[in-house]
Amino acid sequence: MKIRSLDDIPAALFYPLKEWTESSITNFNLFIGIITIFLFVSIFFVVVFSMKIGKSDERSSMINLKSMYCALVILIACDIFLPNTYLVNQFLIIKYGLASFSAGLYLMLQYRKDMR
């Protein structure tokens, strides 16, 4: 794939992944399975640590808002860097998995900081 403008850079970075997934149905199913498991693990990660943070009060509301801010930043970054010309639904799953993982990571770090 040739890069002719800045818009072609994300597509060129993920083009080998596109070629690999389109080479066989097994590769495509493996790719879908891995990113779906990653999404579910990330959502579980967020749920567990938001339950550990506790019920909604002044302190936990701010922690939850900051974790969602981290997720929003990741969503915006993924909209910029992930291609939107091929494998659109698959990259959508990756985008939401990364956003959930970053929110869960922030919640985990805040929980560890509060428990020390």
Tab-separated table of N, CA and C in Angstrom, residues 3-90:
chain	number	residue	atom	x	y	z
A	3	ILE	N	1.737	5.258	0.461
A	3	ILE	CA	1.325	6.393	1.280
A	3	ILE	C	1.437	7.650	0.430
A	4	ARG	N	0.300	8.286	0.205
A	4	ARG	CA	0.278	9.497	-0.614
A	4	ARG	C	-0.005	10.743	0.202
A	5	SER	N	-0.628	10.577	1.371
A	5	SER	CA	-0.912	11.714	2.245
A	5	SER	C	-0.893	11.233	3.690
A	6	LEU	N	-1.091	12.146	4.615
A	6	LEU	CA	-1.103	11.789	6.030
A	6	LEU	C	-2.279	10.896	6.388
A	7	ASP	N	-3.342	10.977	5.637
A	7	ASP	CA	-4.507	10.144	5.890
A	7	ASP	C	-4.250	8.674	5.581
A	8	ASP	N	-3.268	8.388	4.773
A	8	ASP	CA	-2.959	7.009	4.398
A	8	ASP	C	-2.067	6.293	5.398
A	9	ILE	N	-1.491	7.018	6.355
A	9	ILE	CA	-0.558	6.396	7.303
A	9	ILE	C	-1.241	5.357	8.185
A	10	PRO	N	-2.382	5.658	8.853
A	10	PRO	CA	-3.014	4.603	9.665
A	10	PRO	C	-3.427	3.388	8.842
A	11	ALA	N	-3.929	3.631	7.650
A	11	ALA	CA	-4.330	2.509	6.803
A	11	ALA	C	-3.119	1.662	6.412
A	12	ALA	N	-1.988	2.305	6.161
A	12	ALA	CA	-0.781	1.563	5.794
A	12	ALA	C	-0.225	0.765	6.973
A	13	LEU	N	-0.374	1.289	8.182
A	13	LEU	CA	0.123	0.574	9.359
A	13	LEU	C	-0.655	-0.711	9.608
A	14	PHE	N	-1.954	-0.687	9.371
A	14	PHE	CA	-2.789	-1.842	9.646
A	14	PHE	C	-3.073	-2.688	8.416
A	15	TYR	N	-2.482	-2.366	7.291
A	15	TYR	CA	-2.703	-3.127	6.060
A	15	TYR	C	-2.209	-4.574	6.169
A	16	PRO	N	-1.065	-4.862	6.808
A	16	PRO	CA	-0.670	-6.276	6.969
A	16	PRO	C	-1.680	-7.073	7.793
A	17	LEU	N	-2.309	-6.438	8.783
A	17	LEU	CA	-3.348	-7.110	9.554
A	17	LEU	C	-4.548	-7.440	8.669
A	18	LYS	N	-4.885	-6.518	7.791
A	18	LYS	CA	-5.991	-6.750	6.847
A	18	LYS	C	-5.660	-7.925	5.929
A	19	GLU	N	-4.459	-7.945	5.416
A	19	GLU	CA	-4.045	-9.035	4.542
A	19	GLU	C	-4.073	-10.371	5.269
A	20	TRP	N	-3.621	-10.371	6.531
A	20	TRP	CA	-3.586	-11.611	7.306
A	20	TRP	C	-5.003	-12.120	7.584
A	21	THR	N	-5.911	-11.210	7.965
A	21	THR	CA	-7.278	-11.645	8.268
A	21	THR	C	-8.018	-12.096	7.017
A	22	GLU	N	-7.704	-11.527	5.882
A	22	GLU	CA	-8.379	-11.920	4.652
A	22	GLU	C	-7.762	-13.147	3.986
A	23	SER	N	-6.628	-13.623	4.490
A	23	SER	CA	-5.984	-14.775	3.861
A	23	SER	C	-6.755	-16.068	4.114
A	24	SER	N	-7.401	-16.204	5.268
A	24	SER	CA	-8.226	-17.392	5.514
A	24	SER	C	-9.296	-17.055	6.543
A	25	ILE	N	-10.347	-17.848	6.543
A	25	ILE	CA	-11.442	-17.632	7.486
A	25	ILE	C	-11.010	-17.972	8.910
A	26	THR	N	-10.049	-18.885	9.062
A	26	THR	CA	-9.543	-19.214	10.392
A	26	THR	C	-8.835	-18.018	11.018
A	27	ASN	N	-8.039	-17.330	10.226
A	27	ASN	CA	-7.362	-16.139	10.733
A	27	ASN	C	-8.363	-15.060	11.132
A	28	PHE	N	-9.396	-14.888	10.327
A	28	PHE	CA	-10.418	-13.886	10.632
A	28	PHE	C	-11.152	-14.240	11.924
A	29	ASN	N	-11.522	-15.505	12.090
A	29	ASN	CA	-12.210	-15.933	13.302
A	29	ASN	C	-11.311	-15.822	14.530
A	30	LEU	N	-10.038	-16.116	14.370
A	30	LEU	CA	-9.085	-15.967	15.463
A	30	LEU	C	-8.958	-14.505	15.880
A	31	PHE	N	-8.890	-13.628	14.912
A	31	PHE	CA	-8.809	-12.186	15.181
A	31	PHE	C	-10.056	-11.707	15.919
A	32	ILE	N	-11.227	-12.109	15.455
A	32	ILE	CA	-12.486	-11.731	16.096
A	32	ILE	C	-12.549	-12.283	17.517
A	33	GLY	N	-12.146	-13.519	17.695
A	33	GLY	CA	-12.183	-14.134	19.023
A	33	GLY	C	-11.277	-13.433	20.018
A	34	ILE	N	-10.070	-13.110	19.592
A	34	ILE	CA	-9.113	-12.463	20.496
A	34	ILE	C	-9.588	-11.075	20.893
A	35	ILE	N	-10.071	-10.289	19.944
A	35	ILE	CA	-10.485	-8.932	20.305
A	35	ILE	C	-11.786	-8.936	21.098
A	36	THR	N	-12.655	-9.922	20.891
A	36	THR	CA	-13.872	-10.008	21.688
A	36	THR	C	-13.550	-10.396	23.122
A	37	ILE	N	-12.646	-11.336	23.310
A	37	ILE	CA	-12.212	-11.700	24.665
A	37	ILE	C	-11.564	-10.506	25.346
A	38	PHE	N	-10.749	-9.756	24.618
A	38	PHE	CA	-10.127	-8.555	25.180
A	38	PHE	C	-11.177	-7.541	25.616
A	39	LEU	N	-12.228	-7.358	24.821
A	39	LEU	CA	-13.304	-6.437	25.178
A	39	LEU	C	-14.006	-6.883	26.452
A	40	PHE	N	-14.353	-8.159	26.552
A	40	PHE	CA	-15.055	-8.645	27.738
A	40	PHE	C	-14.182	-8.571	28.985
A	41	VAL	N	-12.907	-8.899	28.866
A	41	VAL	CA	-11.996	-8.798	30.005
A	41	VAL	C	-11.851	-7.341	30.446
A	42	SER	N	-11.777	-6.423	29.497
A	42	SER	CA	-11.661	-4.999	29.830
A	42	SER	C	-12.904	-4.482	30.539
A	43	ILE	N	-14.077	-4.882	30.066
A	43	ILE	CA	-15.315	-4.458	30.719
A	43	ILE	C	-15.409	-5.056	32.121
A	44	PHE	N	-15.026	-6.303	32.276
A	44	PHE	CA	-14.996	-6.928	33.600
A	44	PHE	C	-14.035	-6.194	34.527
A	45	PHE	N	-12.899	-5.787	34.003
A	45	PHE	CA	-11.890	-5.033	34.744
A	45	PHE	C	-12.479	-3.727	35.277
A	46	VAL	N	-13.218	-3.026	34.455
A	46	VAL	CA	-13.851	-1.768	34.866
A	46	VAL	C	-14.905	-2.021	35.934
A	47	VAL	N	-15.725	-3.029	35.732
A	47	VAL	CA	-16.802	-3.308	36.682
A	47	VAL	C	-16.249	-3.694	38.040
A	48	VAL	N	-15.235	-4.543	38.067
A	48	VAL	CA	-14.659	-4.987	39.337
A	48	VAL	C	-14.067	-3.815	40.105
A	49	PHE	N	-13.294	-2.976	39.448
A	49	PHE	CA	-12.654	-1.898	40.183
A	49	PHE	C	-13.600	-0.746	40.498
A	50	SER	N	-14.640	-0.576	39.708
A	50	SER	CA	-15.617	0.439	40.094
A	50	SER	C	-16.427	-0.033	41.299
A	51	MET	N	-16.623	-1.343	41.445
A	51	MET	CA	-17.274	-1.863	42.641
A	51	MET	C	-16.361	-1.746	43.857
A	52	LYS	N	-15.055	-1.920	43.649
A	52	LYS	CA	-14.109	-1.785	44.755
A	52	LYS	C	-13.964	-0.339	45.212
A	53	ILE	N	-14.120	0.611	44.294
A	53	ILE	CA	-14.039	2.030	44.659
A	53	ILE	C	-15.165	2.384	45.622
A	54	GLY	N	-16.335	1.829	45.420
A	54	GLY	CA	-17.429	2.030	46.360
A	54	GLY	C	-18.608	2.752	45.750
A	55	LYS	N	-19.597	2.976	46.610
A	55	LYS	CA	-20.815	3.644	46.177
A	55	LYS	C	-20.535	5.103	45.840
A	56	SER	N	-21.478	5.691	45.140
A	56	SER	CA	-21.291	7.058	44.660
A	56	SER	C	-21.337	8.063	45.810
A	57	ASP	N	-20.253	8.775	45.967
A	57	ASP	CA	-20.176	9.904	46.889
A	57	ASP	C	-19.238	10.935	46.262
A	58	GLU	N	-18.817	11.931	47.033
A	58	GLU	CA	-17.993	13.003	46.453
A	58	GLU	C	-16.659	12.476	45.920
A	59	ARG	N	-16.039	11.568	46.661
A	59	ARG	CA	-14.729	11.056	46.259
A	59	ARG	C	-14.837	10.106	45.068
A	60	SER	N	-15.748	9.160	45.151
A	60	SER	CA	-15.837	8.149	44.082
A	60	SER	C	-16.411	8.726	42.785
A	61	SER	N	-17.236	9.759	42.890
A	61	SER	CA	-17.757	10.387	41.669
A	61	SER	C	-16.630	11.010	40.862
A	62	MET	N	-15.712	11.670	41.539
A	62	MET	CA	-14.580	12.274	40.836
A	62	MET	C	-13.667	11.216	40.231
A	63	ILE	N	-13.475	10.129	40.945
A	63	ILE	CA	-12.644	9.044	40.418
A	63	ILE	C	-13.295	8.452	39.168
A	64	ASN	N	-14.600	8.216	39.213
A	64	ASN	CA	-15.298	7.664	38.046
A	64	ASN	C	-15.280	8.635	36.869
A	65	LEU	N	-15.434	9.927	37.141
A	65	LEU	CA	-15.378	10.910	36.059
A	65	LEU	C	-14.001	10.947	35.408
A	66	LYS	N	-12.952	10.874	36.218
A	66	LYS	CA	-11.599	10.883	35.652
A	66	LYS	C	-11.314	9.613	34.859
A	67	SER	N	-11.848	8.493	35.298
A	67	SER	CA	-11.637	7.255	34.535
A	67	SER	C	-12.364	7.327	33.191
A	68	MET	N	-13.552	7.917	33.188
A	68	MET	CA	-14.269	8.070	31.919
A	68	MET	C	-13.600	9.107	31.021
A	69	TYR	N	-12.928	10.077	31.620
A	69	TYR	CA	-12.146	11.032	30.823
A	69	TYR	C	-10.995	10.310	30.127
A	70	CYS	N	-10.340	9.393	30.838
A	70	CYS	CA	-9.281	8.591	30.216
A	70	CYS	C	-9.835	7.771	29.059
A	71	ALA	N	-11.019	7.199	29.255
A	71	ALA	CA	-11.638	6.417	28.185
A	71	ALA	C	-11.970	7.303	26.986
A	72	LEU	N	-12.447	8.516	27.239
A	72	LEU	CA	-12.771	9.437	26.150
A	72	LEU	C	-11.530	9.817	25.354
A	73	VAL	N	-10.429	10.065	26.047
A	73	VAL	CA	-9.183	10.409	25.365
A	73	VAL	C	-8.734	9.256	24.468
A	74	ILE	N	-8.844	8.031	24.967
A	74	ILE	CA	-8.467	6.864	24.178
A	74	ILE	C	-9.399	6.704	22.975
A	75	LEU	N	-10.692	6.948	23.166
A	75	LEU	CA	-11.627	6.857	22.043
A	75	LEU	C	-11.296	7.863	20.949
A	76	ILE	N	-10.963	9.079	21.343
A	76	ILE	CA	-10.611	10.105	20.359
A	76	ILE	C	-9.310	9.739	19.644
A	77	ALA	N	-8.323	9.250	20.410
A	77	ALA	CA	-7.058	8.843	19.798
A	77	ALA	C	-7.259	7.678	18.826
A	78	CYS	N	-8.120	6.733	19.185
A	78	CYS	CA	-8.387	5.606	18.287
A	78	CYS	C	-9.125	6.059	17.034
A	79	ASP	N	-10.012	7.045	17.174
A	79	ASP	CA	-10.681	7.579	15.980
A	79	ASP	C	-9.683	8.210	15.022
A	80	ILE	N	-8.625	8.779	15.573
A	80	ILE	CA	-7.615	9.412	14.727
A	80	ILE	C	-6.700	8.365	14.090
A	81	PHE	N	-6.260	7.369	14.856
A	81	PHE	CA	-5.216	6.470	14.387
A	81	PHE	C	-5.697	5.182	13.739
A	82	LEU	N	-6.881	4.696	14.083
A	82	LEU	CA	-7.340	3.444	13.485
A	82	LEU	C	-8.003	3.728	12.138
A	83	PRO	N	-7.778	2.881	11.159
A	83	PRO	CA	-8.373	3.118	9.838
A	83	PRO	C	-9.883	2.909	9.862
A	84	ASN	N	-10.571	3.635	8.999
A	84	ASN	CA	-12.022	3.483	8.919
A	84	ASN	C	-12.462	3.083	7.507
A	85	THR	N	-11.560	2.462	6.764
A	85	THR	CA	-11.898	2.034	5.414
A	85	THR	C	-12.094	0.527	5.306
A	86	TYR	N	-11.484	-0.246	6.197
A	86	TYR	CA	-11.646	-1.697	6.174
A	86	TYR	C	-11.656	-2.214	7.602
A	87	LEU	N	-12.238	-3.380	7.799
A	87	LEU	CA	-12.384	-4.006	9.118
A	87	LEU	C	-12.973	-3.020	10.130
A	88	VAL	N	-13.989	-2.298	9.716
A	88	VAL	CA	-14.529	-1.211	10.533
A	88	VAL	C	-15.094	-1.728	11.855
A	89	ASN	N	-15.900	-2.766	11.807
A	89	ASN	CA	-16.496	-3.293	13.036
A	89	ASN	C	-15.449	-3.905	13.958
A	90	GLN	N	-14.427	-4.514	13.397
A	90	GLN	CA	-13.383	-5.115	14.215
A	90	GLN	C	-12.569	-4.043	14.930
